[in-house]
């Protein structure tokens, strides 16, 4: 069965601190995709990144970076120099090849960045 | 710039009422989804549709039904609302890529928060 675990329910940091959000997944498939979505207070989930299972290169986008390690089944997300606007709930998700496409979402991590 | 629109942001209904949640997307996406979001549980899939008039059950379909008569519209129906259906409901859509169906990004609506009294 597929499963995504985000062990950190809530995290609070002070602005400009670095913060890492953990994501651990389980799947039997060799081909799959991993995603991170951000849900700000407005409610609409916003896509941040997608990685496929064959590409373990880490990725950096501005203050955001992602560390994908198949050996530990983890896809962690780091925000460098956090800002108040980063306050949101962050979801990690797993998708497998399927005609209709099916996602499995983690429970989410609520990040609060304090000024 | 709105792409996935959910008709109601907030609804309050009584137990036993029939509830319709509407979702419209303007991106010509084939796939549409209804999720339920509860604290600590993340997003759970209720139903999805990969084409007009097609539907498949997700993880928690009990107590819900759906309708997709047009490509752009996907409706979630609670035939007889119960208090345990109080939740945030999220609609999403994605393109159908026959070559790599797992890769498509979901585009979400802003959500409909339903309270059943």
Short mmCIF file of C-alpha atoms in Angstrom, two decimals:
data_model
loop_
_atom_site.label_atom_id
_atom_site.label_comp_id
_atom_site.label_asym_id
_atom_site.label_seq_id
_atom_site.Cartn_x
_atom_site.Cartn_y
_atom_site.Cartn_z
CA UNK A 1 0.00 0.00 0.00
CA UNK A 2 1.08 3.53 -0.64
CA UNK A 3 1.58 5.86 2.25
CA UNK A 4 3.05 9.28 2.93
CA UNK A 5 4.16 10.29 6.41
CA UNK A 6 4.87 13.80 7.59
CA UNK A 7 5.88 13.34 11.19
CA UNK A 8 5.96 17.03 12.04
CA UNK A 9 2.44 18.22 12.72
CA UNK A 10 3.37 21.82 13.48
CA UNK A 11 6.59 23.80 13.35
CA UNK A 12 7.22 27.34 14.53
CA UNK A 13 10.31 29.30 13.59
CA UNK A 14 11.39 32.88 13.78
CA UNK A 15 11.81 34.79 10.56
CA UNK A 16 15.15 34.22 8.79
CA UNK A 17 15.64 30.80 10.36
CA UNK A 18 16.07 27.78 8.11
CA UNK A 19 13.48 25.04 8.43
CA UNK A 20 13.21 21.50 7.03
CA UNK A 21 9.93 19.71 6.53
CA UNK A 22 10.21 15.94 6.49
CA UNK A 23 8.42 13.55 4.16
CA UNK A 24 8.74 9.76 4.14
CA UNK A 25 6.85 7.63 1.64
CA UNK A 26 6.05 3.97 1.01
CA UNK A 27 5.35 2.41 -2.35
CA UNK A 28 5.93 -0.88 -4.14
CA UNK A 29 6.20 0.73 -7.54
CA UNK A 30 9.52 1.53 -9.11
CA UNK A 31 8.00 4.38 -11.09
CA UNK A 32 6.31 7.12 -9.11
CA UNK A 33 6.23 10.86 -8.57
CA UNK A 34 6.61 12.95 -5.48
CA UNK A 35 5.13 16.38 -4.99
CA UNK A 36 5.04 19.21 -2.50
CA UNK A 37 2.05 21.53 -2.26
CA UNK A 38 1.59 24.64 -0.16
CA UNK A 39 -1.75 25.62 1.34
CA UNK A 40 -1.74 29.24 2.52
CA UNK A 41 -4.53 30.59 4.74
CA UNK A 42 -6.60 31.34 1.65
CA UNK A 43 -7.15 27.60 1.31
CA UNK A 44 -6.07 26.84 -2.25
CA UNK A 45 -3.27 24.28 -2.55
CA UNK A 46 -0.44 25.52 -4.71
CA UNK A 47 1.99 23.23 -6.52
CA UNK A 48 5.64 23.68 -5.54
CA UNK A 49 7.64 20.81 -7.05
CA UNK A 50 7.43 17.40 -8.71
CA UNK A 51 10.16 14.75 -8.86
CA UNK A 52 10.09 11.38 -10.57
CA UNK A 53 11.54 8.26 -9.02
CA UNK A 54 14.40 8.07 -11.48
CA UNK A 55 15.74 11.52 -10.78
CA UNK A 56 17.44 11.80 -7.41
CA UNK A 57 19.09 15.11 -8.08
CA UNK A 58 18.41 17.67 -5.43
CA UNK A 59 16.71 20.82 -6.56
CA UNK A 60 16.95 24.42 -5.51
CA UNK A 61 14.51 27.16 -6.37
CA UNK A 62 15.32 30.43 -4.68
CA UNK A 63 14.96 29.91 -0.95
CA UNK A 64 13.42 26.47 -1.44
CA UNK A 65 15.35 23.25 -1.82
CA UNK A 66 14.39 19.59 -1.94
CA UNK A 67 16.39 16.53 -0.95
CA UNK A 68 15.21 13.28 -2.53
CA UNK A 69 16.79 10.08 -1.19
CA UNK A 70 15.43 6.77 -2.45
CA UNK A 71 17.59 4.84 0.01
CA UNK A 72 15.60 6.27 2.90
CA UNK A 73 12.36 6.86 0.96
CA UNK A 74 12.44 10.50 1.89
CA UNK A 75 11.71 13.73 0.05
CA UNK A 76 12.48 16.56 2.44
CA UNK A 77 11.81 20.23 1.86
CA UNK A 78 14.00 23.02 3.23
CA UNK A 79 13.17 26.71 3.36
CA UNK A 80 16.19 28.92 3.82
CA UNK A 81 15.86 32.28 5.54
CA UNK A 82 12.16 31.77 6.19
CA UNK A 83 9.71 34.63 5.81
CA UNK A 84 6.29 35.31 7.30
CA UNK A 85 4.74 34.62 3.88
CA UNK A 86 6.00 31.05 4.14
CA UNK A 87 3.45 30.40 6.89
CA UNK A 88 1.15 27.70 5.52
CA UNK A 89 0.34 24.04 5.63
CA UNK A 90 2.65 22.00 3.45
CA UNK A 91 1.64 18.68 1.96
CA UNK A 92 3.86 15.99 0.53
CA UNK A 93 2.17 13.67 -1.97
CA UNK A 94 2.91 10.50 -3.93
CA UNK A 95 1.48 9.68 -7.35
CA UNK A 96 1.76 6.47 -9.30
CA UNK A 97 1.11 5.71 -12.96
CA UNK A 98 -2.59 5.13 -13.23
CA UNK A 99 -5.12 5.88 -15.89
CA UNK A 100 -7.10 8.28 -13.79
CA UNK A 101 -4.14 9.36 -11.69
CA UNK A 102 -4.31 8.84 -7.98
CA UNK A 103 -2.49 10.81 -5.33
CA UNK A 104 -1.74 9.86 -1.76
CA UNK A 105 -1.24 12.88 0.46
CA UNK A 106 0.54 13.12 3.77
CA UNK A 107 -1.25 14.68 6.74
CA UNK A 108 0.51 17.99 6.25
CA UNK A 109 2.86 20.12 8.33
CA UNK A 110 1.68 23.49 9.56
CA UNK A 111 4.55 25.98 9.45
CA UNK A 112 4.31 29.23 11.36
CA UNK A 113 6.99 31.82 10.73
CA UNK A 114 6.99 34.45 13.41
CA UNK A 115 8.24 38.00 12.77
CA UNK B 1 -6.92 34.00 -13.80
CA UNK B 2 -9.27 31.71 -11.87
CA UNK B 3 -8.88 28.11 -13.08
CA UNK B 4 -10.80 25.88 -10.66
CA UNK B 5 -13.86 27.48 -9.13
CA UNK B 6 -15.86 26.03 -6.28
CA UNK B 7 -19.30 27.55 -6.05
CA UNK B 8 -19.48 28.04 -2.28
CA UNK B 9 -16.70 28.86 0.17
CA UNK B 10 -18.85 28.30 3.25
CA UNK B 11 -22.05 26.32 3.71
CA UNK B 12 -24.11 25.48 6.77
CA UNK B 13 -26.65 22.68 6.40
CA UNK B 14 -28.91 20.63 8.63
CA UNK B 15 -28.63 16.91 9.19
CA UNK B 16 -30.55 15.05 6.51
CA UNK B 17 -30.42 17.82 3.93
CA UNK B 18 -29.22 17.14 0.40
CA UNK B 19 -26.08 19.11 -0.38
CA UNK B 20 -24.57 19.97 -3.75
CA UNK B 21 -20.98 21.15 -4.09
CA UNK B 22 -20.14 22.43 -7.54
CA UNK B 23 -16.75 22.66 -9.20
CA UNK B 24 -15.91 24.18 -12.57
CA UNK B 25 -12.53 24.27 -14.33
CA UNK B 26 -11.60 26.27 -17.40
CA UNK B 27 -8.41 24.44 -18.39
CA UNK B 28 -10.01 21.71 -20.52
CA UNK B 29 -8.70 19.08 -18.09
CA UNK B 30 -9.91 15.51 -18.43
CA UNK B 31 -9.41 14.47 -14.80
CA UNK B 32 -11.35 15.96 -11.92
CA UNK B 33 -11.23 15.06 -8.24
CA UNK B 34 -13.04 15.63 -4.99
CA UNK B 35 -11.02 15.49 -1.80
CA UNK B 36 -11.96 15.90 1.79
CA UNK B 37 -9.48 17.61 4.13
CA UNK B 38 -9.56 17.01 7.88
CA UNK B 39 -6.92 18.04 10.45
CA UNK B 40 -4.27 15.38 10.93
CA UNK B 41 -5.61 13.27 8.06
CA UNK B 42 -4.45 15.27 5.08
CA UNK B 43 -6.44 15.02 1.89
CA UNK B 44 -8.51 11.92 1.27
CA UNK B 45 -9.94 11.14 -2.13
CA UNK B 46 -13.72 10.80 -2.30
CA UNK B 47 -14.31 10.35 -6.04
CA UNK B 48 -12.58 11.16 -9.26
CA UNK B 49 -13.58 11.31 -12.89
CA UNK B 50 -11.34 10.85 -15.91
CA UNK B 51 -13.96 11.68 -18.52
CA UNK B 52 -17.50 12.93 -18.95
CA UNK B 53 -20.00 10.59 -17.30
CA UNK B 54 -17.16 8.48 -15.92
CA UNK B 55 -16.49 8.21 -12.21
CA UNK B 56 -14.46 6.07 -9.88
CA UNK B 57 -14.59 5.69 -6.14
CA UNK B 58 -11.72 6.95 -4.09
CA UNK B 59 -10.79 6.02 -0.57
CA UNK B 60 -13.88 7.33 1.24
CA UNK B 61 -16.90 7.32 -1.12
CA UNK B 62 -19.51 6.28 1.45
CA UNK B 63 -22.23 8.86 1.86
CA UNK B 64 -21.24 10.72 -1.32
CA UNK B 65 -22.06 10.60 -5.00
CA UNK B 66 -20.82 12.62 -7.96
CA UNK B 67 -21.98 13.81 -11.33
CA UNK B 68 -20.03 14.81 -14.40
CA UNK B 69 -22.31 15.71 -17.27
CA UNK B 70 -19.91 18.21 -18.85
CA UNK B 71 -16.16 18.13 -19.10
CA UNK B 72 -15.67 21.33 -17.12
CA UNK B 73 -18.06 20.58 -14.26
CA UNK B 74 -17.82 18.01 -11.48
CA UNK B 75 -20.41 17.97 -8.72
CA UNK B 76 -20.23 16.32 -5.30
CA UNK B 77 -23.54 15.32 -3.76
CA UNK B 78 -24.32 14.46 -0.17
CA UNK B 79 -27.68 12.73 -0.38
CA UNK B 80 -28.42 13.07 3.32
CA UNK B 81 -25.87 15.17 5.16
CA UNK B 82 -24.60 13.98 8.51
CA UNK B 83 -22.55 15.75 11.16
CA UNK B 84 -19.50 13.58 10.40
CA UNK B 85 -19.43 15.11 6.94
CA UNK B 86 -18.53 18.48 8.39
CA UNK B 87 -15.24 19.19 6.66
CA UNK B 88 -13.33 21.14 4.04
CA UNK B 89 -13.96 19.86 0.52
CA UNK B 90 -11.41 20.48 -2.19
CA UNK B 91 -11.93 20.08 -5.90
CA UNK B 92 -8.98 19.58 -8.23
CA UNK B 93 -8.33 18.88 -11.88
CA UNK B 94 -5.46 17.63 -14.02
CA UNK B 95 -4.63 16.95 -17.63
CA UNK B 96 -4.70 13.33 -18.75
CA UNK B 97 -1.31 12.35 -20.08
CA UNK B 98 -1.52 8.89 -21.62
CA UNK B 99 2.25 8.52 -21.67
CA UNK B 100 2.93 9.42 -18.09
CA UNK B 101 -0.26 9.56 -16.09
CA UNK B 102 1.41 9.87 -12.72
CA UNK B 103 3.19 13.08 -13.55
CA UNK B 104 0.34 15.50 -13.88
CA UNK B 105 0.06 18.37 -11.48
CA UNK B 106 -3.22 18.92 -9.70
CA UNK B 107 -4.78 22.37 -9.82
CA UNK B 108 -6.98 23.03 -6.82
CA UNK B 109 -9.93 25.22 -6.07
CA UNK B 110 -10.09 27.34 -2.93
CA UNK B 111 -12.21 24.81 -1.08
CA UNK B 112 -15.73 24.63 0.34
CA UNK B 113 -16.05 24.48 4.10
CA UNK B 114 -19.20 22.59 4.99
CA UNK B 115 -20.73 22.55 8.45
CA UNK B 116 -23.55 20.11 9.13
CA UNK B 117 -25.60 20.88 12.24
#
